[in-house]
Amino acid sequence: MPQVLVVADTADGLAAKPVQELLTLARRFGPPAVVLFGPDGHRAVGAVGAFGAERVFLVEDPLTTEGLVLPRVEGVLAAVAELGPGPLLVLTGSSPDARETAARLSLRLEAGLVTDAVDVAPDGDGRPVTRQSVLAASYQVQAALTTPVAVVTVKPGAVSPQPAGEPVTPQVQRVDVAFSGLARAVRLTARSERAATGRPELTDASVVISGGRGLGGPDAFALIERLADQMGGAVGASRAAVDAGWYPHAHQVGQTGKTVSPQLYLAVGISGAIQHRAGMQTSKTVVAINKDPEAPIFELADLGIVGDLHAVVPQLSEEIDQRR
Amino acid sequence: MRIVSLVKHTPDIEGDRRFAADGTLDRAAAEGRPCELDEYAAEQALQLAETHPGTQVTYLTMGPEDAASSLRKLLAMGGDGGVHVLDSGLHGSDAQASAAVLAAAIRRLGFDLVLCGMASTDAGMGVVPAMIADYLGVPQLTYAGRLSVADGSVEIDRETDTATQTYTASLPALVSVTDRTGEARYPSFKGIMAAKKKPVEVLSLADLAIEPARAGAAAAWTVVRDITPRPPRQAGERVMDDGAGGAVLADFLAARKFI
Ligand SMILES: Cc1cc2nc3c(=O)[nH]c(=O)nc-3n(C[C@H](O)[C@H](O)[C@H](O)COP(=O)(O)OP(=O)(O)OC[C@H]3O[C@@H](n4cnc5c(N)ncnc54)[C@H](O)[C@@H]3O)c2cc1C
Ligand SMILES: Nc1ncnc2c1ncn2[C@@H]1O[C@H](COP(=O)(O)O)[C@@H](O)[C@H]1O
């Protein structure tokens, strides 16, 4: 009987890398069950089976993908009721939706909650112990959850996804949810999709190239995009660049944007304000290009080039092309 | 309309933020201030008050003695009064307990709209608004990049990775806002003077009928086992671009197998 319940983030797409990571972590605690939302959930059954999910709960009502948080909470609670005894541990992602779903689940299940964990593992008694970065990544905290049930939201990239030794054919169950009036009270009235860029997701890219106010305008983001494409990276931006309307908010790195932890972070025309550093300082290697030798970003850069980005970036792109 | 706008008193993020021996944030180490993200909520509250005559804006904080200064700072921007939940039993409260206490205070005040920041700059969990909505049993519209109120309903725009979505719900409701809603105003001198005379009510756990066992460190559902400062990143080499900066960078990236 699974004791670990993985709650897919609807933003994950179908069994994309984030769910595979959660299932990889979940298996440390035993055979996992997984909740998938939305009418397309059944298409991911094979994929989650490959990562060891023994049971799959499909909560197909479109309210779970269109509504805001509460429909998903009620969907998970319905799945928990089907699961019988347990679960011991609920694992989900760290997007705003996932975190808020976790928040409300923690109240309903009277479960301790840890958000934004970068690791979760059982202690000697099988109880979850988490690790997280706090205060703009200046501290690492290890925490234990003392309640019978625990809810943990995990950052992308906490673990590299490992398929189960033996693929499992999950037992699949469709869950009908009797949604509360409150779950229907928040209505989606408009939605405008942005075109996909074809580049890797910011949060799981191993290379991130970010541009800031130093770019001077939206056009210079073409330099950043070219570099990103040459290196198979994702494009990030500072809040100043986003606020100026030069690049979409979904690409913002920092306190009120995404937290990234790539192998390489290249900051171009970014000063390195603490709110920006909060989102990138756990990157393995940091490189910065800035014309101001006193820019704070250099304090954490493994290599800093003091110069005009309009000269340095095109030259770098040329060099990369020549070295192919 | 009755608006309750939440504000957490947080250590300045530019300051020296440390942990105390008991694993809680050392609130004396860095100077406290209103959480920057809550200032965006306060700004939205004040803008709504300007466009909806008869609106009352009350700021609510839960925190130590010093938290009163954060209430005064927001009252200097505008608004009608403040409520400070202050009790020695609150020290070390986790998100669940904080939300329970704040929800009890909000219920006592009465409200049409609760406004919060998207996350606190210290705990940064971004979970208290959803929890308060759960306790209050009202619609939650969180991470609003824009919000408006008309005909007894609130409407927000919310940006996800792939789309912008518009949601609406009837009041009473809870909304949390992002820094996309627009910078908070600066207090005027007149505002600062006026703030001194605005009423601030202090409430204890007993006033809110919350049992001491349900708040504070002893009631927390998680236990911190260990806190380790992350060694600050070391500044590496800094190279002046003399016309070959891009090539130097390429050499560095090649040596590390990035290209
Ligand atoms: C509540 C709150 C939340 C925030 N959240 C975030 C967040 O999530 N992410 C974020 O990034 N910021 C955030 N900020 C904003 C942050 O404080 C900074 O204002 C922002 O990061 C600055 O962006 P920037 O570095 O692009 O711009 P600036 O600070 O203006 O820096 C531009 C840099 O470009 C350099 N430059 C200019 N021209 C050139 C050139 N030709 N070649 C090379 N270099 C050049 C300059 O020397 C300068 O260092 C937040 C602020 C607040 C108050
Ligand atoms: N002690 C508190 N007093 C007042 N508001 C709070 C408090 N804690 C959290 N909040 C509100 O909840 C938001 C999110 O907090 P958090 O979940 O800690 O990130 C904050 O931005 C505040 O608006």
mmCIF file of C-alpha atoms in Angstrom, chain A residues 138-287:
data_model
loop_
_atom_site.group_PDB
_atom_site.id
_atom_site.type_symbol
_atom_site.label_atom_id
_atom_site.label_comp_id
_atom_site.label_asym_id
_atom_site.label_seq_id
_atom_site.Cartn_x
_atom_site.Cartn_y
_atom_site.Cartn_z
ATOM 1 C CA SER A 138 22.468 32.379 2.635
ATOM 2 C CA TYR A 139 21.652 29.467 4.963
ATOM 3 C CA GLN A 140 20.917 25.745 4.625
ATOM 4 C CA VAL A 141 18.324 24.416 7.041
ATOM 5 C CA GLN A 142 17.653 20.802 7.889
ATOM 6 C CA ALA A 143 14.201 20.158 9.313
ATOM 7 C CA ALA A 144 12.267 17.163 10.587
ATOM 8 C CA LEU A 145 8.510 16.808 10.310
ATOM 9 C CA THR A 146 6.924 15.677 13.551
ATOM 10 C CA THR A 147 3.308 15.137 12.488
ATOM 11 C CA PRO A 148 1.965 11.719 11.419
ATOM 12 C CA VAL A 149 1.488 13.092 7.904
ATOM 13 C CA ALA A 150 3.993 15.448 6.259
ATOM 14 C CA VAL A 151 3.670 17.699 3.215
ATOM 15 C CA VAL A 152 6.811 18.762 1.365
ATOM 16 C CA THR A 153 7.175 20.929 -1.727
ATOM 17 C CA VAL A 154 10.347 20.228 -3.644
ATOM 18 C CA LYS A 155 12.336 22.531 -5.920
ATOM 19 C CA PRO A 156 12.981 21.454 -9.473
ATOM 20 C CA GLY A 157 16.376 19.834 -9.951
ATOM 21 C CA ALA A 158 16.587 18.480 -6.379
ATOM 22 C CA VAL A 159 17.472 15.067 -7.774
ATOM 23 C CA SER A 160 18.214 13.682 -11.215
ATOM 24 C CA PRO A 161 15.271 11.571 -12.333
ATOM 25 C CA GLN A 162 15.922 7.820 -12.168
ATOM 26 C CA PRO A 163 13.435 5.360 -13.665
ATOM 27 C CA ALA A 164 12.449 2.528 -11.337
ATOM 28 C CA GLY A 165 14.561 -0.650 -11.592
ATOM 29 C CA GLU A 166 11.431 -2.497 -12.715
ATOM 30 C CA PRO A 167 8.780 -0.481 -14.552
ATOM 31 C CA VAL A 168 5.409 -0.806 -12.847
ATOM 32 C CA THR A 169 1.994 -1.132 -14.414
ATOM 33 C CA PRO A 170 0.073 1.202 -12.155
ATOM 34 C CA GLN A 171 -3.376 0.502 -10.840
ATOM 35 C CA VAL A 172 -5.348 3.399 -12.328
ATOM 36 C CA GLN A 173 -8.381 4.913 -10.690
ATOM 37 C CA ARG A 174 -10.555 7.799 -11.880
ATOM 38 C CA VAL A 175 -11.633 9.963 -8.954
ATOM 39 C CA ASP A 176 -14.882 11.874 -9.071
ATOM 40 C CA VAL A 177 -14.820 14.859 -6.801
ATOM 41 C CA ALA A 178 -17.880 16.480 -5.270
ATOM 42 C CA PHE A 179 -16.445 19.991 -5.398
ATOM 43 C CA SER A 180 -17.502 22.469 -2.749
ATOM 44 C CA GLY A 181 -19.227 25.713 -3.675
ATOM 45 C CA LEU A 182 -16.071 27.507 -2.630
ATOM 46 C CA ALA A 183 -13.981 25.503 -5.108
ATOM 47 C CA ARG A 184 -16.281 26.802 -7.857
ATOM 48 C CA ALA A 185 -16.360 30.337 -6.503
ATOM 49 C CA VAL A 186 -13.248 31.521 -8.328
ATOM 50 C CA ARG A 187 -13.942 31.626 -12.053
ATOM 51 C CA LEU A 188 -11.448 31.784 -14.900
ATOM 52 C CA THR A 189 -12.817 34.424 -17.277
ATOM 53 C CA ALA A 190 -9.956 34.958 -19.716
ATOM 54 C CA ARG A 191 -6.703 33.344 -20.669
ATOM 55 C CA SER A 192 -4.041 34.400 -23.121
ATOM 56 C CA GLU A 193 -1.342 31.864 -23.924
ATOM 57 C CA ARG A 194 2.198 32.822 -24.740
ATOM 58 C CA ALA A 195 3.911 31.090 -27.634
ATOM 59 C CA ALA A 196 6.419 28.431 -26.598
ATOM 60 C CA THR A 197 10.054 29.460 -27.143
ATOM 61 C CA GLY A 198 11.446 25.994 -27.810
ATOM 62 C CA ARG A 199 14.221 26.718 -25.307
ATOM 63 C CA PRO A 200 14.690 24.717 -22.101
ATOM 64 C CA GLU A 201 12.713 25.630 -18.986
ATOM 65 C CA LEU A 202 14.510 28.184 -16.843
ATOM 66 C CA THR A 203 14.297 26.021 -13.747
ATOM 67 C CA ASP A 204 15.740 22.883 -15.286
ATOM 68 C CA ALA A 205 18.213 24.300 -17.777
ATOM 69 C CA SER A 206 21.863 23.531 -17.060
ATOM 70 C CA VAL A 207 22.879 26.850 -18.632
ATOM 71 C CA VAL A 208 21.071 30.154 -18.027
ATOM 72 C CA ILE A 209 21.995 33.377 -19.814
ATOM 73 C CA SER A 210 20.328 36.422 -18.240
ATOM 74 C CA GLY A 211 20.062 40.004 -19.419
ATOM 75 C CA GLY A 212 19.454 43.138 -17.370
ATOM 76 C CA ARG A 213 18.914 46.844 -17.712
ATOM 77 C CA GLY A 214 22.419 47.126 -19.158
ATOM 78 C CA LEU A 215 21.043 45.710 -22.411
ATOM 79 C CA GLY A 216 19.519 49.137 -22.951
ATOM 80 C CA GLY A 217 16.408 47.896 -24.748
ATOM 81 C CA PRO A 218 14.490 44.849 -25.943
ATOM 82 C CA ASP A 219 16.506 44.414 -29.150
ATOM 83 C CA ALA A 220 19.698 43.448 -27.334
ATOM 84 C CA PHE A 221 17.911 40.364 -25.980
ATOM 85 C CA ALA A 222 18.626 38.934 -29.456
ATOM 86 C CA LEU A 223 22.286 38.751 -28.357
ATOM 87 C CA ILE A 224 21.258 36.838 -25.232
ATOM 88 C CA GLU A 225 18.993 34.494 -27.180
ATOM 89 C CA ARG A 226 21.709 33.742 -29.711
ATOM 90 C CA LEU A 227 24.120 32.817 -26.920
ATOM 91 C CA ALA A 228 21.449 30.732 -25.207
ATOM 92 C CA ASP A 229 20.785 28.828 -28.419
ATOM 93 C CA GLN A 230 24.492 28.264 -29.031
ATOM 94 C CA MET A 231 24.852 26.764 -25.555
ATOM 95 C CA GLY A 232 21.493 25.002 -25.293
ATOM 96 C CA GLY A 233 20.559 27.329 -22.467
ATOM 97 C CA ALA A 234 17.509 29.151 -21.163
ATOM 98 C CA VAL A 235 17.052 32.934 -21.172
ATOM 99 C CA GLY A 236 16.629 34.809 -17.901
ATOM 100 C CA ALA A 237 16.099 38.486 -17.116
ATOM 101 C CA SER A 238 16.408 40.873 -14.204
ATOM 102 C CA ARG A 239 13.320 42.561 -12.838
ATOM 103 C CA ALA A 240 14.504 45.880 -14.276
ATOM 104 C CA ALA A 241 14.506 44.371 -17.775
ATOM 105 C CA VAL A 242 11.117 42.741 -17.191
ATOM 106 C CA ASP A 243 9.551 45.887 -15.716
ATOM 107 C CA ALA A 244 10.770 47.853 -18.724
ATOM 108 C CA GLY A 245 8.774 45.426 -20.877
ATOM 109 C CA TRP A 246 11.857 44.069 -22.665
ATOM 110 C CA TYR A 247 11.245 40.408 -21.807
ATOM 111 C CA PRO A 248 8.307 38.392 -20.398
ATOM 112 C CA HIS A 249 7.921 38.107 -16.643
ATOM 113 C CA ALA A 250 8.029 34.310 -16.799
ATOM 114 C CA HIS A 251 11.791 34.703 -17.387
ATOM 115 C CA GLN A 252 12.504 36.850 -14.332
ATOM 116 C CA VAL A 253 15.166 35.450 -12.029
ATOM 117 C CA GLY A 254 15.157 36.473 -8.377
ATOM 118 C CA GLN A 255 13.111 36.952 -5.261
ATOM 119 C CA THR A 256 9.853 37.558 -7.109
ATOM 120 C CA GLY A 257 10.792 35.484 -10.140
ATOM 121 C CA LYS A 258 12.350 32.058 -10.561
ATOM 122 C CA THR A 259 15.086 30.507 -8.481
ATOM 123 C CA VAL A 260 17.603 28.809 -10.703
ATOM 124 C CA SER A 261 20.560 26.600 -9.870
ATOM 125 C CA PRO A 262 22.219 25.797 -13.195
ATOM 126 C CA GLN A 263 25.736 24.535 -13.871
ATOM 127 C CA LEU A 264 26.441 27.910 -15.508
ATOM 128 C CA TYR A 265 24.790 31.288 -14.928
ATOM 129 C CA LEU A 266 25.893 34.101 -17.208
ATOM 130 C CA ALA A 267 24.717 37.559 -16.074
ATOM 131 C CA VAL A 268 24.886 40.223 -18.773
ATOM 132 C CA GLY A 269 24.315 43.881 -17.881
ATOM 133 C CA ILE A 270 22.961 42.941 -14.446
ATOM 134 C CA SER A 271 24.196 44.782 -11.345
ATOM 135 C CA GLY A 272 23.534 41.945 -8.908
ATOM 136 C CA ALA A 273 21.038 43.411 -6.419
ATOM 137 C CA ILE A 274 20.288 41.134 -3.474
ATOM 138 C CA GLN A 275 16.808 40.395 -4.850
ATOM 139 C CA HIS A 276 18.407 39.132 -8.048
ATOM 140 C CA ARG A 277 21.120 37.171 -6.232
ATOM 141 C CA ALA A 278 18.414 35.447 -4.188
ATOM 142 C CA GLY A 279 17.357 33.661 -7.365
ATOM 143 C CA MET A 280 20.735 32.582 -8.737
ATOM 144 C CA GLN A 281 23.419 32.376 -6.103
ATOM 145 C CA THR A 282 23.272 28.607 -5.785
ATOM 146 C CA SER A 283 24.388 28.293 -9.424
ATOM 147 C CA LYS A 284 27.525 26.164 -9.755
ATOM 148 C CA THR A 285 29.522 28.580 -11.913
ATOM 149 C CA VAL A 286 28.704 32.272 -12.293
ATOM 150 C CA VAL A 287 30.084 34.504 -15.023
#
